[in-house]
Amino acid sequence: MGGHRVTASGWTRPAQQPPAPAPEAPVTGEPQVFEYAPLRLVPRAERGEHLNAGVLVYSRATGFLAARTRLDENRLAALDPDADVEGVRAALHAVQAVCRGGAVAGPAAGDDAGRRFRWLVAPRSALVRPGPVHTGLTRSPQAELDHLLDLLVP
């Protein structure tokens, strides 16, 4: 995957196109366990401030793994006026690419959805950090993804 490196996060920049929409997960008759984590931006670690910029959702039962992001550039600038907005966008797009798997996922391309989720939610000191992992029950992981984005990301 030839691309530019994003200095603040270490993510490889994907192609400069918007990410594909999250895959549709099958709607199940019985509620299934799912896991989710917010994606946080921490532009200045020494200050301990963050803002939510997305959410990851994983359902082992359905094999669903997806991320949705929403970047509020004004809030980011309020925390760090010198933040690399394009670098942040590239890092958020890279998270979505890893969720989708395949060639765009880079080294994680051959991993199953569960391994990619665990890698994405592992603690790291980077600009884009996962928040704590939570669980719930759902019949539709896609609907949860949409709901959580609206709930957690202003």
PDB file of C-alpha atoms in Angstrom:
ATOM      1  CA  MET A   1       0.000   0.000   0.000  1.00  0.00           C
ATOM      2  CA  GLY A   2       2.036   2.923  -1.213  1.00  0.00           C
ATOM      3  CA  GLY A   3       1.053   6.148   0.416  1.00  0.00           C
ATOM      4  CA  HIS A   4       2.198   8.972   2.600  1.00  0.00           C
ATOM      5  CA  ARG A   5       2.781   8.388   6.298  1.00  0.00           C
ATOM      6  CA  VAL A   6       0.719  10.353   8.779  1.00  0.00           C
ATOM      7  CA  THR A   7       3.277  11.614  11.272  1.00  0.00           C
ATOM      8  CA  ALA A   8       0.952  12.145  14.211  1.00  0.00           C
ATOM      9  CA  SER A   9      -0.554   8.667  14.156  1.00  0.00           C
ATOM     10  CA  GLY A  10       1.665   6.321  12.166  1.00  0.00           C
ATOM     11  CA  TRP A  11      -1.255   5.306   9.940  1.00  0.00           C
ATOM     12  CA  THR A  12      -0.621   4.891   6.236  1.00  0.00           C
ATOM     13  CA  ARG A  13      -2.702   7.293   4.187  1.00  0.00           C
ATOM     14  CA  PRO A  14      -5.251   5.513   2.003  1.00  0.00           C
ATOM     15  CA  ALA A  15      -6.206   6.846  -1.409  1.00  0.00           C
ATOM     16  CA  GLN A  16      -7.577  10.396  -1.195  1.00  0.00           C
ATOM     17  CA  GLN A  17     -11.151   9.364  -1.817  1.00  0.00           C
ATOM     18  CA  PRO A  18     -13.975   9.198   0.696  1.00  0.00           C
ATOM     19  CA  PRO A  19     -14.314   5.825   2.376  1.00  0.00           C
ATOM     20  CA  ALA A  20     -16.886   3.375   1.115  1.00  0.00           C
ATOM     21  CA  PRO A  21     -20.013   3.070   3.212  1.00  0.00           C
ATOM     22  CA  ALA A  22     -20.031   0.445   5.944  1.00  0.00           C
ATOM     23  CA  PRO A  23     -21.207  -2.973   4.784  1.00  0.00           C
ATOM     24  CA  GLU A  24     -24.765  -3.936   5.532  1.00  0.00           C
ATOM     25  CA  ALA A  25     -24.956  -6.511   8.297  1.00  0.00           C
ATOM     26  CA  PRO A  26     -27.739  -9.026   8.280  1.00  0.00           C
ATOM     27  CA  VAL A  27     -30.627  -8.197  10.573  1.00  0.00           C
ATOM     28  CA  THR A  28     -31.065 -11.100  12.970  1.00  0.00           C
ATOM     29  CA  GLY A  29     -34.247 -12.414  14.581  1.00  0.00           C
ATOM     30  CA  GLU A  30     -32.714 -12.730  18.030  1.00  0.00           C
ATOM     31  CA  PRO A  31     -30.623  -9.954  19.556  1.00  0.00           C
ATOM     32  CA  GLN A  32     -26.904 -10.663  19.216  1.00  0.00           C
ATOM     33  CA  VAL A  33     -23.997  -9.376  21.293  1.00  0.00           C
ATOM     34  CA  PHE A  34     -22.024  -6.543  19.727  1.00  0.00           C
ATOM     35  CA  GLU A  35     -19.062  -4.476  20.896  1.00  0.00           C
ATOM     36  CA  TYR A  36     -18.326  -0.834  20.237  1.00  0.00           C
ATOM     37  CA  ALA A  37     -15.730   1.784  21.020  1.00  0.00           C
ATOM     38  CA  PRO A  38     -15.634   5.508  20.346  1.00  0.00           C
ATOM     39  CA  LEU A  39     -12.758   6.867  18.262  1.00  0.00           C
ATOM     40  CA  ARG A  40     -11.177   9.795  20.042  1.00  0.00           C
ATOM     41  CA  LEU A  41      -8.890  12.522  18.804  1.00  0.00           C
ATOM     42  CA  VAL A  42      -6.230  13.554  21.300  1.00  0.00           C
ATOM     43  CA  PRO A  43      -4.405  16.419  19.584  1.00  0.00           C
ATOM     44  CA  ARG A  44      -2.353  17.456  22.629  1.00  0.00           C
ATOM     45  CA  ALA A  45      -1.755  14.502  24.922  1.00  0.00           C
ATOM     46  CA  GLU A  46      -0.136  16.642  27.622  1.00  0.00           C
ATOM     47  CA  ARG A  47      -3.466  18.417  28.162  1.00  0.00           C
ATOM     48  CA  GLY A  48      -5.535  15.224  28.338  1.00  0.00           C
ATOM     49  CA  GLU A  49      -8.319  16.685  26.201  1.00  0.00           C
ATOM     50  CA  HIS A  50     -10.098  14.692  23.538  1.00  0.00           C
ATOM     51  CA  LEU A  51     -13.077  14.798  21.243  1.00  0.00           C
ATOM     52  CA  ASN A  52     -15.022  11.931  19.781  1.00  0.00           C
ATOM     53  CA  ALA A  53     -14.698  11.645  16.021  1.00  0.00           C
ATOM     54  CA  GLY A  54     -16.186   8.250  15.272  1.00  0.00           C
ATOM     55  CA  VAL A  55     -17.271   4.860  16.497  1.00  0.00           C
ATOM     56  CA  LEU A  56     -16.308   1.242  15.796  1.00  0.00           C
ATOM     57  CA  VAL A  57     -18.891  -1.554  15.919  1.00  0.00           C
ATOM     58  CA  TYR A  58     -18.129  -5.275  15.848  1.00  0.00           C
ATOM     59  CA  SER A  59     -20.529  -8.220  15.928  1.00  0.00           C
ATOM     60  CA  ARG A  60     -18.920 -11.636  16.064  1.00  0.00           C
ATOM     61  CA  ALA A  61     -22.240 -13.376  15.377  1.00  0.00           C
ATOM     62  CA  THR A  62     -22.699 -11.598  12.051  1.00  0.00           C
ATOM     63  CA  GLY A  63     -19.044 -10.938  11.183  1.00  0.00           C
ATOM     64  CA  PHE A  64     -19.828  -7.224  11.004  1.00  0.00           C
ATOM     65  CA  LEU A  65     -17.028  -4.708  11.568  1.00  0.00           C
ATOM     66  CA  ALA A  66     -17.370  -1.085  10.564  1.00  0.00           C
ATOM     67  CA  ALA A  67     -16.484   2.432  11.604  1.00  0.00           C
ATOM     68  CA  ARG A  68     -18.236   5.701  10.952  1.00  0.00           C
ATOM     69  CA  THR A  69     -16.536   9.011  11.506  1.00  0.00           C
ATOM     70  CA  ARG A  70     -17.446  12.668  11.684  1.00  0.00           C
ATOM     71  CA  LEU A  71     -14.764  15.312  12.078  1.00  0.00           C
ATOM     72  CA  ASP A  72     -15.714  18.636  13.620  1.00  0.00           C
ATOM     73  CA  GLU A  73     -12.855  20.813  12.407  1.00  0.00           C
ATOM     74  CA  ASN A  74     -13.906  23.737  14.590  1.00  0.00           C
ATOM     75  CA  ARG A  75     -13.784  21.664  17.790  1.00  0.00           C
ATOM     76  CA  LEU A  76     -10.441  20.189  16.729  1.00  0.00           C
ATOM     77  CA  ALA A  77      -9.059  23.694  16.120  1.00  0.00           C
ATOM     78  CA  ALA A  78     -10.324  24.781  19.545  1.00  0.00           C
ATOM     79  CA  LEU A  79      -8.202  22.040  21.141  1.00  0.00           C
ATOM     80  CA  ASP A  80      -5.216  22.536  18.852  1.00  0.00           C
ATOM     81  CA  PRO A  81      -5.138  25.356  16.280  1.00  0.00           C
ATOM     82  CA  ASP A  82      -2.111  23.712  14.636  1.00  0.00           C
ATOM     83  CA  ALA A  83      -3.683  20.269  14.224  1.00  0.00           C
ATOM     84  CA  ASP A  84      -3.052  18.558  10.893  1.00  0.00           C
ATOM     85  CA  VAL A  85      -6.654  18.268   9.681  1.00  0.00           C
ATOM     86  CA  GLU A  86      -5.728  16.322   6.542  1.00  0.00           C
ATOM     87  CA  GLY A  87      -3.642  13.942   8.645  1.00  0.00           C
ATOM     88  CA  VAL A  88      -6.576  13.429  11.005  1.00  0.00           C
ATOM     89  CA  ARG A  89      -8.903  12.750   8.072  1.00  0.00           C
ATOM     90  CA  ALA A  90      -6.408  10.264   6.627  1.00  0.00           C
ATOM     91  CA  ALA A  91      -6.112   8.480   9.983  1.00  0.00           C
ATOM     92  CA  LEU A  92      -9.903   8.230  10.322  1.00  0.00           C
ATOM     93  CA  HIS A  93     -10.192   6.916   6.750  1.00  0.00           C
ATOM     94  CA  ALA A  94      -7.474   4.362   7.539  1.00  0.00           C
ATOM     95  CA  VAL A  95      -9.545   3.042  10.457  1.00  0.00           C
ATOM     96  CA  GLN A  96     -12.483   2.598   8.089  1.00  0.00           C
ATOM     97  CA  ALA A  97     -10.218   0.831   5.584  1.00  0.00           C
ATOM     98  CA  VAL A  98      -8.985  -1.610   8.225  1.00  0.00           C
ATOM     99  CA  CYS A  99     -12.607  -2.345   9.150  1.00  0.00           C
ATOM    100  CA  ARG A 100     -13.458  -3.167   5.532  1.00  0.00           C
ATOM    101  CA  GLY A 101     -10.489  -5.531   5.231  1.00  0.00           C
ATOM    102  CA  GLY A 102      -9.092  -6.594   1.880  1.00  0.00           C
ATOM    103  CA  ALA A 103      -6.131  -4.961   0.185  1.00  0.00           C
ATOM    104  CA  VAL A 104      -6.941  -1.497   1.589  1.00  0.00           C
ATOM    105  CA  ALA A 105      -6.435  -2.829   5.120  1.00  0.00           C
ATOM    106  CA  GLY A 106      -2.668  -3.089   4.636  1.00  0.00           C
ATOM    107  CA  PRO A 107      -0.972  -5.627   6.906  1.00  0.00           C
ATOM    108  CA  ALA A 108      -4.344  -6.514   8.505  1.00  0.00           C
ATOM    109  CA  ALA A 109      -5.804  -7.555   5.130  1.00  0.00           C
ATOM    110  CA  GLY A 110      -5.746 -11.273   5.901  1.00  0.00           C
ATOM    111  CA  ASP A 111      -7.069 -11.013   9.449  1.00  0.00           C
ATOM    112  CA  ASP A 112     -10.651 -11.830  10.324  1.00  0.00           C
ATOM    113  CA  ALA A 113     -12.989  -9.093  11.574  1.00  0.00           C
ATOM    114  CA  GLY A 114     -12.431  -9.982  15.227  1.00  0.00           C
ATOM    115  CA  ARG A 115      -8.648  -9.663  14.993  1.00  0.00           C
ATOM    116  CA  ARG A 116      -8.970  -6.343  13.119  1.00  0.00           C
ATOM    117  CA  PHE A 117     -11.361  -5.031  15.803  1.00  0.00           C
ATOM    118  CA  ARG A 118      -9.005  -6.066  18.617  1.00  0.00           C
ATOM    119  CA  TRP A 119      -6.101  -4.358  16.818  1.00  0.00           C
ATOM    120  CA  LEU A 120      -8.110  -1.176  16.331  1.00  0.00           C
ATOM    121  CA  VAL A 121      -9.213  -0.961  19.976  1.00  0.00           C
ATOM    122  CA  ALA A 122      -5.781  -1.758  21.443  1.00  0.00           C
ATOM    123  CA  PRO A 123      -4.423   1.139  23.514  1.00  0.00           C
ATOM    124  CA  ARG A 124      -1.972   3.346  21.643  1.00  0.00           C
ATOM    125  CA  SER A 125      -0.428   6.733  21.998  1.00  0.00           C
ATOM    126  CA  ALA A 126      -1.456   8.305  18.738  1.00  0.00           C
ATOM    127  CA  LEU A 127      -3.631  11.160  17.607  1.00  0.00           C
ATOM    128  CA  VAL A 128      -6.578   8.799  16.957  1.00  0.00           C
ATOM    129  CA  ARG A 129      -7.211   6.593  19.987  1.00  0.00           C
ATOM    130  CA  PRO A 130      -9.926   4.116  20.814  1.00  0.00           C
ATOM    131  CA  GLY A 131     -12.077   4.787  23.828  1.00  0.00           C
ATOM    132  CA  PRO A 132     -13.208   2.016  26.150  1.00  0.00           C
ATOM    133  CA  VAL A 133     -14.948  -1.000  24.625  1.00  0.00           C
ATOM    134  CA  HIS A 134     -18.596  -1.496  25.575  1.00  0.00           C
ATOM    135  CA  THR A 135     -21.064  -4.278  24.776  1.00  0.00           C
ATOM    136  CA  GLY A 136     -24.737  -4.475  24.007  1.00  0.00           C
ATOM    137  CA  LEU A 137     -27.393  -6.505  22.244  1.00  0.00           C
ATOM    138  CA  THR A 138     -28.756  -5.724  18.814  1.00  0.00           C
ATOM    139  CA  ARG A 139     -30.651  -7.202  15.910  1.00  0.00           C
ATOM    140  CA  SER A 140     -28.901  -4.800  13.521  1.00  0.00           C
ATOM    141  CA  PRO A 141     -25.226  -3.849  13.961  1.00  0.00           C
ATOM    142  CA  GLN A 142     -25.588  -1.297  11.136  1.00  0.00           C
ATOM    143  CA  ALA A 143     -28.424   0.452  12.975  1.00  0.00           C
ATOM    144  CA  GLU A 144     -26.302   0.484  16.148  1.00  0.00           C
ATOM    145  CA  LEU A 145     -23.406   2.019  14.227  1.00  0.00           C
ATOM    146  CA  ASP A 146     -25.624   4.828  12.950  1.00  0.00           C
ATOM    147  CA  HIS A 147     -27.245   5.343  16.372  1.00  0.00           C
ATOM    148  CA  LEU A 148     -23.933   5.404  18.243  1.00  0.00           C
ATOM    149  CA  LEU A 149     -22.386   7.872  15.806  1.00  0.00           C
ATOM    150  CA  ASP A 150     -25.292  10.262  16.432  1.00  0.00           C
ATOM    151  CA  LEU A 151     -25.148   9.662  20.187  1.00  0.00           C
ATOM    152  CA  LEU A 152     -21.381   9.879  20.743  1.00  0.00           C
ATOM    153  CA  VAL A 153     -20.112  12.259  18.062  1.00  0.00           C
ATOM    154  CA  PRO A 154     -21.517  15.784  18.072  1.00  0.00           C
TER     155      PRO A 154
END
